[in-house]
Amino acid sequence: MSLPPYGYANDLHRSGAPQGMRARIARGMGQLGLLLMPALVVSTPVNLLPFGLLLLASTLLVPGLLWDARRDAGPTVKVLALLMLAVLVGGVVSMLLFEHGFRDVDNRSRFFVMPWIALWVCALDLRLRWLWRGALVGLVLVFVLSLRQVLGGAPRAELFTNAIVLADIVVMLLVLALFCRPHGVRGWAWGLPALALGCAALVLTGSRGALLALLAVFLVMALSLRWRTLRLRLLILAAMLGVAGVALVAVPELRQQVRLTELHNDVRRLEHGDTDSSAGARVERLQVAWDTFVDHPLTGVGVGHFDTAMQRLPECRDNPMEPRCHLGHAHNDLAEWGATQGAPGALLLLAVYGVPLWLFLWLHRRSGRSTFRGPAAAGVMIVVSYILCGLTQSMFAHQITASFYASIVGALAGLSRLEALRHQRRLSTAAAPDAA
């Protein structure tokens, strides 16, 4: 069977459904891919592999469709393509300067799929509801598997990654579940269970770094809901946070699970100059990153080689087996990019977060939505959550968080562009009778 003719992408967006067997199969694969991306990202050891295979297979099935869609997807894909090129060039330059292997910049190469996925979503006219369903499935799977792991004797839920990465991804799934809700679906009926599952899974991970991002999600939800008055919504949010705080203090098991006692001990040790703790190691690595940036302001020490910077510490030089000298990253995004790529790396990180944030805000203004919901709003919150999680974690030093950022930003950008195009067409259709 032949491929759809050129110009088909515009017909697809007008009709809302692909025509032709190959196009319909490709679209079905695309919808399944959107569902599996959040559903399996941390709940299975294969992570994003099924999504990647469906992305590749559906692209090869109808390449002409993607080629035609470049006109409708144009501005969005161009912006993401420029960002992708900047990240890849930065990684390659660092690799050449320090003669490191491709493995060191492998996580940065994940940005290659960002514009591809945005174009793919536009070409196949994929629907937001599949991404939302996948987020709900993902939250259920993560909670069930995490509970099983902790009840089985594990101190913290880690599943197929580590506890910090798991907690960060749980926040992202929660963002998708709350902000990508389709029209006609009751918010409280699905939002409250999603919140409960997400919060419970976060507690089981014992990670504190994602709590600030979770608080930001709560705050934006309270500010954007159309229910009662803003004052009442904020009071309810404050009451919920107060109840949660009392529960953490009053219940020893809960306090131990979220490691509040450990944090208190870490702070006390840090006050006495002991940095051999979770909080102390982070402070120590920030100092190392700053000193490294001052010494190598233009190049850093090379992507993926923060452990080289740690050798400036006497403890790391004298004891090569010291665990905290071999964590592989700075546990902070800005510290990581600045220490490993210098000032260009710090500026590149600002672009990695700033460009998608600007793009999603721009697309949201053109979505026709009167509330802060939809794919563009979800994109804004994904970027904000990554920024906040990046205060205590190097988000692009891990394969899962790096791949998920590139994939979800691309998908949400494509979905946001489709929504903006549909709104423009509604306005044009409404204006046509008046003009006549």
CSV table of C-alpha atoms in Angstrom, one decimal:
chain,number,residue,atom,x,y,z
A,1,MET,CA,0.0,0.0,0.0
A,2,SER,CA,1.4,3.4,-1.0
A,3,LEU,CA,2.2,6.2,1.4
A,4,PRO,CA,-0.3,9.1,1.8
A,5,PRO,CA,0.4,11.8,-0.7
A,6,TYR,CA,2.2,15.0,0.2
A,7,GLY,CA,-0.1,17.6,1.7
A,8,TYR,CA,-1.8,14.8,3.7
A,9,ALA,CA,-0.7,16.3,7.1
A,10,ASN,CA,-3.0,19.3,6.5
A,11,ASP,CA,-5.9,17.1,5.5
A,12,LEU,CA,-5.2,15.0,8.7
A,13,HIS,CA,-5.5,18.0,10.9
A,14,ARG,CA,-8.7,19.2,9.3
A,15,SER,CA,-10.4,15.8,9.4
A,16,GLY,CA,-9.0,14.8,12.8
A,17,ALA,CA,-8.3,11.2,11.8
A,18,PRO,CA,-5.8,9.6,9.4
A,19,GLN,CA,-6.9,8.2,6.1
A,20,GLY,CA,-5.4,4.9,4.8
A,21,MET,CA,-4.4,1.7,6.4
A,22,ARG,CA,-0.8,2.5,7.0
A,23,ALA,CA,-1.6,5.9,8.5
A,24,ARG,CA,-4.2,4.4,10.8
A,25,ILE,CA,-1.8,1.8,12.0
A,26,ALA,CA,0.9,4.4,12.6
A,27,ARG,CA,-1.5,6.5,14.6
A,28,GLY,CA,-2.6,3.6,16.7
A,29,MET,CA,1.0,2.8,17.4
A,30,GLY,CA,1.5,6.5,18.3
A,31,GLN,CA,-1.4,6.5,20.8
A,32,LEU,CA,0.0,3.3,22.4
A,33,GLY,CA,3.4,4.9,22.6
A,34,LEU,CA,2.0,8.0,24.4
A,35,LEU,CA,0.4,5.7,26.9
A,36,LEU,CA,3.4,3.5,27.5
A,37,MET,CA,5.9,6.4,27.9
A,38,PRO,CA,4.7,7.5,31.4
A,39,ALA,CA,3.3,4.1,32.3
A,40,LEU,CA,6.5,2.1,32.0
A,41,VAL,CA,9.2,4.8,32.6
A,42,VAL,CA,10.1,3.6,36.1
A,43,SER,CA,7.7,0.7,36.7
A,44,THR,CA,9.6,-1.7,34.4
A,45,PRO,CA,13.3,-2.4,33.8
A,46,VAL,CA,12.8,-1.6,30.1
A,47,ASN,CA,11.9,2.1,30.9
A,48,LEU,CA,11.3,4.0,27.6
A,49,LEU,CA,12.3,1.2,25.3
A,50,PRO,CA,8.8,0.2,24.2
A,51,PHE,CA,8.0,3.9,23.5
A,52,GLY,CA,11.2,4.2,21.5
A,53,LEU,CA,10.4,1.2,19.4
A,54,LEU,CA,6.9,2.4,18.7
A,55,LEU,CA,8.2,5.9,17.8
A,56,LEU,CA,10.7,4.4,15.3
A,57,ALA,CA,8.3,1.9,13.8
A,58,SER,CA,5.5,4.3,13.3
A,59,THR,CA,7.9,6.9,11.8
A,60,LEU,CA,9.3,4.3,9.3
A,61,LEU,CA,5.7,3.3,8.4
A,62,VAL,CA,4.7,6.8,7.2
A,63,PRO,CA,7.8,9.0,6.8
A,64,GLY,CA,6.0,11.2,4.2
A,65,LEU,CA,3.5,12.1,6.9
A,66,LEU,CA,6.2,13.5,9.1
A,67,TRP,CA,7.7,15.3,6.2
A,68,ASP,CA,4.5,17.1,5.4
A,69,ALA,CA,3.7,17.9,9.0
A,70,ARG,CA,6.8,20.1,9.2
A,71,ARG,CA,4.7,23.0,7.9
A,72,ASP,CA,2.1,22.9,10.7
A,73,ALA,CA,4.6,22.0,13.4
A,74,GLY,CA,7.2,24.4,12.0
A,75,PRO,CA,7.9,27.0,14.7
A,76,THR,CA,7.7,24.5,17.6
A,77,VAL,CA,10.0,21.9,15.9
A,78,LYS,CA,12.5,24.5,14.8
A,79,VAL,CA,12.9,25.9,18.3
A,80,LEU,CA,13.4,22.4,19.8
A,81,ALA,CA,15.8,21.4,16.9
A,82,LEU,CA,18.0,24.5,17.7
A,83,LEU,CA,18.0,23.5,21.4
A,84,MET,CA,18.9,19.9,20.5
A,85,LEU,CA,21.8,21.1,18.2
A,86,ALA,CA,23.1,23.4,21.0
A,87,VAL,CA,23.2,20.5,23.5
A,88,LEU,CA,24.7,18.0,21.1
A,89,VAL,CA,27.4,20.5,20.0
A,90,GLY,CA,28.2,21.3,23.6
A,91,GLY,CA,28.7,17.6,24.4
A,92,VAL,CA,30.8,16.9,21.3
A,93,VAL,CA,33.0,19.9,21.9
A,94,SER,CA,33.6,18.7,25.5
A,95,MET,CA,34.3,15.2,24.3
A,96,LEU,CA,36.9,16.4,21.8
A,97,LEU,CA,38.6,18.8,24.2
A,98,PHE,CA,39.1,16.1,26.8
A,99,GLU,CA,39.3,13.1,24.5
A,100,HIS,CA,36.5,11.4,26.3
A,101,GLY,CA,34.4,8.6,24.8
A,102,PHE,CA,30.8,9.0,23.5
A,103,ARG,CA,29.6,7.2,26.6
A,104,ASP,CA,30.4,10.3,28.7
A,105,VAL,CA,28.0,12.4,26.6
A,106,ASP,CA,25.4,9.7,26.0
A,107,ASN,CA,22.7,11.2,28.2
A,108,ARG,CA,23.0,14.5,26.3
A,109,SER,CA,22.4,12.7,23.1
A,110,ARG,CA,18.9,11.9,24.2
A,111,PHE,CA,17.9,15.4,23.2
A,112,PHE,CA,18.0,14.2,19.6
A,113,VAL,CA,14.5,12.8,20.0
A,114,MET,CA,13.0,16.0,21.2
A,115,PRO,CA,12.1,17.7,17.9
A,116,TRP,CA,11.5,14.3,16.3
A,117,ILE,CA,8.8,13.5,18.9
A,118,ALA,CA,7.1,16.9,18.5
A,119,LEU,CA,6.9,16.4,14.7
A,120,TRP,CA,5.7,12.8,15.2
A,121,VAL,CA,2.9,13.9,17.5
A,122,CYS,CA,1.8,16.6,15.0
A,123,ALA,CA,2.0,14.3,12.0
A,124,LEU,CA,-0.1,11.6,13.6
A,125,ASP,CA,-2.5,14.0,15.3
A,126,LEU,CA,-2.1,12.2,18.6
A,127,ARG,CA,-4.4,12.8,21.5
A,128,LEU,CA,-3.6,14.1,25.0
A,129,ARG,CA,-5.9,11.7,26.7
A,130,TRP,CA,-3.5,8.8,26.0
A,131,LEU,CA,-0.7,10.5,27.8
A,132,TRP,CA,-3.0,11.2,30.7
A,133,ARG,CA,-4.1,7.6,30.9
A,134,GLY,CA,-0.5,6.5,30.8
A,135,ALA,CA,0.3,8.8,33.7
A,136,LEU,CA,-2.5,7.3,35.8
A,137,VAL,CA,-1.4,3.7,35.0
A,138,GLY,CA,2.2,4.7,35.9
A,139,LEU,CA,1.2,6.1,39.2
A,140,VAL,CA,-0.8,2.9,40.1
A,141,LEU,CA,2.1,0.7,39.1
A,142,VAL,CA,4.7,2.7,40.9
A,143,PHE,CA,2.7,2.8,44.1
A,144,VAL,CA,1.9,-1.0,44.1
A,145,LEU,CA,5.5,-2.0,43.3
A,146,SER,CA,7.0,0.5,45.8
A,147,LEU,CA,4.7,-0.7,48.5
A,148,ARG,CA,5.6,-4.3,47.8
A,149,GLN,CA,9.3,-3.5,47.9
A,150,VAL,CA,9.1,-1.6,51.2
A,151,LEU,CA,6.9,-4.3,52.8
A,152,GLY,CA,9.4,-6.8,51.6
A,153,GLY,CA,12.1,-5.3,53.8
A,154,ALA,CA,13.7,-2.6,51.6
A,155,PRO,CA,14.3,0.7,53.6
A,156,ARG,CA,13.3,2.8,50.6
A,157,ALA,CA,11.5,2.1,47.3
A,158,GLU,CA,13.8,2.2,44.4
A,159,LEU,CA,12.2,-0.2,41.8
A,160,PHE,CA,14.5,-0.4,38.8
A,161,THR,CA,16.5,2.8,39.4
A,162,ASN,CA,17.4,4.6,42.6
A,163,ALA,CA,15.1,6.3,45.2
A,164,ILE,CA,15.9,9.9,44.1
A,165,VAL,CA,15.2,9.3,40.4
A,166,LEU,CA,12.1,7.4,41.3
A,167,ALA,CA,10.8,10.2,43.4
A,168,ASP,CA,11.5,12.8,40.7
A,169,ILE,CA,9.7,10.8,38.1
A,170,VAL,CA,6.7,10.3,40.4
A,171,VAL,CA,6.3,14.1,40.5
A,172,MET,CA,6.4,14.3,36.7
A,173,LEU,CA,3.7,11.6,36.5
A,174,LEU,CA,1.6,13.5,39.0
A,175,VAL,CA,2.0,16.7,36.8
A,176,LEU,CA,0.7,14.8,33.8
A,177,ALA,CA,-2.2,13.2,35.7
A,178,LEU,CA,-3.3,16.6,37.1
A,179,PHE,CA,-2.7,18.9,34.1
A,180,CYS,CA,-3.4,16.7,31.1
A,181,ARG,CA,-7.0,15.7,32.1
A,182,PRO,CA,-9.2,15.6,29.0
A,183,HIS,CA,-12.4,17.6,28.6
A,184,GLY,CA,-15.4,16.0,30.2
A,185,VAL,CA,-13.5,14.1,32.9
A,186,ARG,CA,-14.3,15.1,36.4
A,187,GLY,CA,-11.2,16.6,38.1
A,188,TRP,CA,-11.9,15.5,41.7
A,189,ALA,CA,-12.8,11.9,40.7
A,190,TRP,CA,-9.4,11.4,39.1
A,191,GLY,CA,-7.3,14.1,40.6
A,192,LEU,CA,-7.7,13.1,44.3
A,193,PRO,CA,-6.7,9.4,43.7
A,194,ALA,CA,-3.8,10.5,41.6
A,195,LEU,CA,-2.6,12.9,44.4
A,196,ALA,CA,-3.0,10.2,47.0
A,197,LEU,CA,-1.0,7.6,44.9
A,198,GLY,CA,1.7,10.1,44.1
A,199,CYS,CA,2.2,11.3,47.6
A,200,ALA,CA,2.2,7.8,49.0
A,201,ALA,CA,4.8,6.7,46.5
A,202,LEU,CA,7.0,9.7,47.4
A,203,VAL,CA,6.8,8.8,51.0
A,204,LEU,CA,7.8,5.2,50.2
A,205,THR,CA,10.9,6.5,48.3
A,206,GLY,CA,12.1,8.3,51.4
A,207,SER,CA,13.4,11.1,49.1
A,208,ARG,CA,13.2,14.7,50.3
A,209,GLY,CA,14.5,16.4,47.1
A,210,ALA,CA,11.3,16.1,45.2
A,211,LEU,CA,9.1,17.6,48.0
A,212,LEU,CA,9.8,21.2,46.8
A,213,ALA,CA,8.5,20.3,43.3
A,214,LEU,CA,5.5,18.6,44.8
A,215,LEU,CA,4.8,21.8,46.8
A,216,ALA,CA,5.0,23.9,43.6
A,217,VAL,CA,2.5,21.6,42.0
A,218,PHE,CA,0.1,22.0,44.9
A,219,LEU,CA,0.5,25.7,44.9
A,220,VAL,CA,-0.2,26.1,41.2
A,221,MET,CA,-3.2,23.8,41.5
A,222,ALA,CA,-4.6,25.9,44.3
A,223,LEU,CA,-4.1,29.1,42.3
A,224,SER,CA,-5.5,27.9,39.1
A,225,LEU,CA,-8.6,26.0,40.3
A,226,ARG,CA,-12.0,27.5,39.6
A,227,TRP,CA,-13.5,26.5,42.9
A,228,ARG,CA,-14.8,28.8,45.6
A,229,THR,CA,-12.4,31.7,46.3
A,230,LEU,CA,-8.7,31.9,46.1
A,231,ARG,CA,-8.4,32.6,49.8
A,232,LEU,CA,-10.4,29.5,50.6
A,233,ARG,CA,-8.3,27.4,48.3
A,234,LEU,CA,-5.1,28.7,49.8
A,235,LEU,CA,-6.4,28.1,53.4
A,236,ILE,CA,-7.3,24.5,52.4
A,237,LEU,CA,-3.8,24.0,51.0
A,238,ALA,CA,-2.2,25.4,54.2
A,239,ALA,CA,-4.4,23.1,56.3
A,240,MET,CA,-3.4,20.1,54.2
A,241,LEU,CA,0.3,20.9,54.6
A,242,GLY,CA,-0.2,21.5,58.3
A,243,VAL,CA,-1.8,18.1,58.7
A,244,ALA,CA,0.9,16.5,56.8
A,245,GLY,CA,3.6,18.2,58.9
A,246,VAL,CA,1.9,17.1,62.1
A,247,ALA,CA,1.7,13.5,60.9
A,248,LEU,CA,5.4,13.5,60.0
A,249,VAL,CA,6.3,14.7,63.4
A,250,ALA,CA,3.8,12.6,65.4
A,251,VAL,CA,4.2,9.3,63.7
A,252,PRO,CA,7.7,7.8,64.2
A,253,GLU,CA,7.4,5.3,61.3
A,254,LEU,CA,6.5,8.0,58.9
A,255,ARG,CA,9.2,10.4,60.2
A,256,GLN,CA,11.7,7.6,59.7
A,257,GLN,CA,10.5,6.8,56.2
A,258,VAL,CA,11.0,10.3,54.9
A,259,ARG,CA,14.3,10.5,56.8
A,260,LEU,CA,13.6,13.7,58.8
A,261,THR,CA,15.6,12.4,61.8
A,262,GLU,CA,18.5,11.7,59.4
A,263,LEU,CA,18.3,15.2,58.0
A,264,HIS,CA,18.4,16.6,61.5
A,265,ASN,CA,21.5,14.6,62.3
A,266,ASP,CA,23.1,15.6,59.0
A,267,VAL,CA,22.7,19.3,59.8
A,268,ARG,CA,24.2,18.8,63.3
A,269,ARG,CA,27.2,17.0,61.8
A,270,LEU,CA,27.6,19.7,59.2
A,271,GLU,CA,27.7,22.4,61.9
A,272,HIS,CA,30.7,20.6,63.4
A,273,GLY,CA,32.4,20.4,60.0
A,274,ASP,CA,31.6,16.7,59.2
A,275,THR,CA,30.5,16.5,55.6
A,276,ASP,CA,30.3,12.7,55.4
A,277,SER,CA,26.5,12.6,55.3
A,278,SER,CA,23.7,13.0,52.7
A,279,ALA,CA,23.2,16.7,53.3
A,280,GLY,CA,26.9,17.3,54.0
A,281,ALA,CA,28.0,15.7,50.8
A,282,ARG,CA,25.8,17.9,48.8
A,283,VAL,CA,27.2,21.1,50.4
A,284,GLU,CA,30.7,19.7,49.9
A,285,ARG,CA,30.0,19.1,46.2
A,286,LEU,CA,28.6,22.5,45.7
A,287,GLN,CA,31.9,24.0,47.0
A,288,VAL,CA,33.9,21.6,44.8
A,289,ALA,CA,31.8,22.6,41.8
A,290,TRP,CA,32.4,26.3,42.5
A,291,ASP,CA,36.1,25.9,42.9
A,292,THR,CA,36.3,23.9,39.7
A,293,PHE,CA,34.3,26.5,37.8
A,294,VAL,CA,36.7,29.3,39.0
A,295,ASP,CA,39.7,27.2,37.9
A,296,HIS,CA,38.2,26.2,34.5
A,297,PRO,CA,35.6,28.8,33.6
A,298,LEU,CA,35.5,28.1,29.9
A,299,THR,CA,35.7,24.4,29.6
A,300,GLY,CA,35.1,22.7,33.0
A,301,VAL,CA,36.6,19.3,33.5
A,302,GLY,CA,34.5,17.5,30.8
A,303,VAL,CA,31.0,16.2,30.6
A,304,GLY,CA,30.4,13.2,32.8
A,305,HIS,CA,33.6,13.7,34.7
A,306,PHE,CA,32.6,15.5,37.9
A,307,ASP,CA,34.6,12.8,39.9
A,308,THR,CA,37.7,14.4,38.4
A,309,ALA,CA,36.8,17.6,40.2
A,310,MET,CA,36.4,15.7,43.4
A,311,GLN,CA,40.1,14.8,43.3
A,312,ARG,CA,40.9,18.3,44.6
A,313,LEU,CA,39.7,17.1,48.1
A,314,PRO,CA,42.5,15.5,50.2
A,315,GLU,CA,40.1,12.8,51.3
A,316,CYS,CA,39.6,11.7,47.7
A,317,ARG,CA,43.3,11.9,46.8
A,318,ASP,CA,44.4,9.9,49.9
A,319,ASN,CA,41.6,7.3,49.8
A,320,PRO,CA,40.7,6.4,46.2
A,321,MET,CA,38.0,4.0,47.5
A,322,GLU,CA,36.1,6.8,49.4
A,323,PRO,CA,32.4,6.3,48.2
A,324,ARG,CA,31.4,10.0,48.2
A,325,CYS,CA,34.3,10.7,45.8
A,326,HIS,CA,32.7,8.5,43.1
A,327,LEU,CA,29.1,9.5,42.9
A,328,GLY,CA,29.6,10.6,39.3
A,329,HIS,CA,27.8,13.9,39.5
A,330,ALA,CA,27.3,17.1,41.6
A,331,HIS,CA,23.8,16.4,42.8
A,332,ASN,CA,22.9,19.8,41.5
A,333,ASP,CA,22.1,20.8,37.9
A,334,LEU,CA,23.8,24.1,37.8
A,335,ALA,CA,26.9,22.9,39.7
A,336,GLU,CA,27.1,19.9,37.4
A,337,TRP,CA,26.9,21.8,34.1
A,338,GLY,CA,29.1,24.6,35.3
A,339,ALA,CA,31.9,22.4,36.7
A,340,THR,CA,31.9,20.1,33.7
A,341,GLN,CA,31.4,22.6,30.9
A,342,GLY,CA,32.3,25.9,32.4
A,343,ALA,CA,30.3,29.1,31.7
A,344,PRO,CA,29.1,27.7,28.3
A,345,GLY,CA,27.6,24.8,30.2
A,346,ALA,CA,25.8,27.0,32.7
A,347,LEU,CA,24.3,29.0,29.8
A,348,LEU,CA,23.4,25.9,28.0
A,349,LEU,CA,21.5,24.6,31.1
A,350,LEU,CA,19.6,27.9,31.2
A,351,ALA,CA,18.6,27.2,27.6
A,352,VAL,CA,17.7,23.6,28.3
A,353,TYR,CA,15.1,24.8,30.8
A,354,GLY,CA,14.4,28.4,29.6
A,355,VAL,CA,13.7,27.7,26.0
A,356,PRO,CA,11.0,25.0,26.6
A,357,LEU,CA,9.5,27.1,29.4
A,358,TRP,CA,9.2,30.1,27.1
A,359,LEU,CA,7.8,27.8,24.3
A,360,PHE,CA,5.1,26.3,26.5
A,361,LEU,CA,4.0,29.7,27.9
A,362,TRP,CA,3.8,31.0,24.3
A,363,LEU,CA,1.8,28.0,23.2
A,364,HIS,CA,-0.5,28.2,26.2
A,365,ARG,CA,-1.5,31.8,25.3
A,366,ARG,CA,-2.5,30.4,21.9
A,367,SER,CA,-4.4,27.4,23.2
A,368,GLY,CA,-7.7,29.1,23.8
A,369,ARG,CA,-7.9,27.7,27.3
A,370,SER,CA,-9.2,30.0,30.0
A,371,THR,CA,-7.7,27.9,32.8
A,372,PHE,CA,-4.1,26.7,33.4
A,373,ARG,CA,-4.6,23.2,32.1
A,374,GLY,CA,-3.7,21.2,29.0
A,375,PRO,CA,-0.5,20.1,27.4
A,376,ALA,CA,1.2,23.5,27.4
A,377,ALA,CA,0.4,24.0,31.1
A,378,ALA,CA,1.7,20.5,31.8
A,379,GLY,CA,4.9,21.4,29.9
A,380,VAL,CA,5.4,24.5,32.1
A,381,MET,CA,5.0,22.4,35.2
A,382,ILE,CA,7.3,19.7,34.0
A,383,VAL,CA,10.1,22.2,33.4
A,384,VAL,CA,9.5,23.9,36.7
A,385,SER,CA,9.5,20.6,38.5
A,386,TYR,CA,12.7,19.6,36.8
A,387,ILE,CA,14.3,22.9,37.9
A,388,LEU,CA,13.3,22.4,41.5
A,389,CYS,CA,14.3,18.7,41.5
A,390,GLY,CA,17.6,19.8,40.0
A,391,LEU,CA,18.5,21.8,43.1
A,392,THR,CA,19.4,18.5,44.8
A,393,GLN,CA,20.0,16.2,41.9
A,394,SER,CA,21.8,16.2,38.6
A,395,MET,CA,18.8,15.5,36.4
A,396,PHE,CA,20.8,14.9,33.2
A,397,ALA,CA,23.4,12.7,34.8
A,398,HIS,CA,20.9,9.8,34.8
A,399,GLN,CA,19.6,8.0,31.8
A,400,ILE,CA,16.0,7.9,32.9
A,401,THR,CA,15.5,11.5,33.9
A,402,ALA,CA,17.5,12.7,30.8
A,403,SER,CA,15.5,10.5,28.4
A,404,PHE,CA,12.2,11.3,30.0
A,405,TYR,CA,12.8,15.1,29.8
A,406,ALA,CA,13.6,15.0,26.1
A,407,SER,CA,10.7,12.7,25.4
A,408,ILE,CA,8.0,14.4,27.4
A,409,VAL,CA,9.0,17.9,26.4
A,410,GLY,CA,8.8,16.8,22.7
A,411,ALA,CA,5.5,15.1,23.2
A,412,LEU,CA,3.9,18.0,25.1
A,413,ALA,CA,5.2,20.5,22.6
A,414,GLY,CA,3.6,18.6,19.8
A,415,LEU,CA,0.4,18.3,21.6
A,416,SER,CA,0.4,22.0,22.5
A,417,ARG,CA,1.0,22.9,18.9
A,418,LEU,CA,-1.9,20.8,17.8
A,419,GLU,CA,-4.2,22.4,20.4
A,420,ALA,CA,-3.1,25.9,19.2
A,421,LEU,CA,-3.8,25.0,15.6
A,422,ARG,CA,-7.2,23.7,16.4
A,423,HIS,CA,-8.0,26.9,18.3
A,424,GLN,CA,-6.9,29.0,15.4
A,425,ARG,CA,-9.1,27.0,13.0
A,426,ARG,CA,-12.1,27.5,15.3
A,427,LEU,CA,-11.5,31.2,15.3
A,428,SER,CA,-11.2,31.2,11.5
A,429,THR,CA,-14.4,29.2,11.1
A,430,ALA,CA,-16.3,31.5,13.5
A,431,ALA,CA,-15.0,34.6,11.7
A,432,ALA,CA,-15.9,33.2,8.2
A,433,PRO,CA,-19.7,33.8,8.4
A,434,ASP,CA,-19.1,37.4,9.8
A,435,ALA,CA,-16.8,38.1,6.8
A,436,ALA,CA,-19.4,36.8,4.4
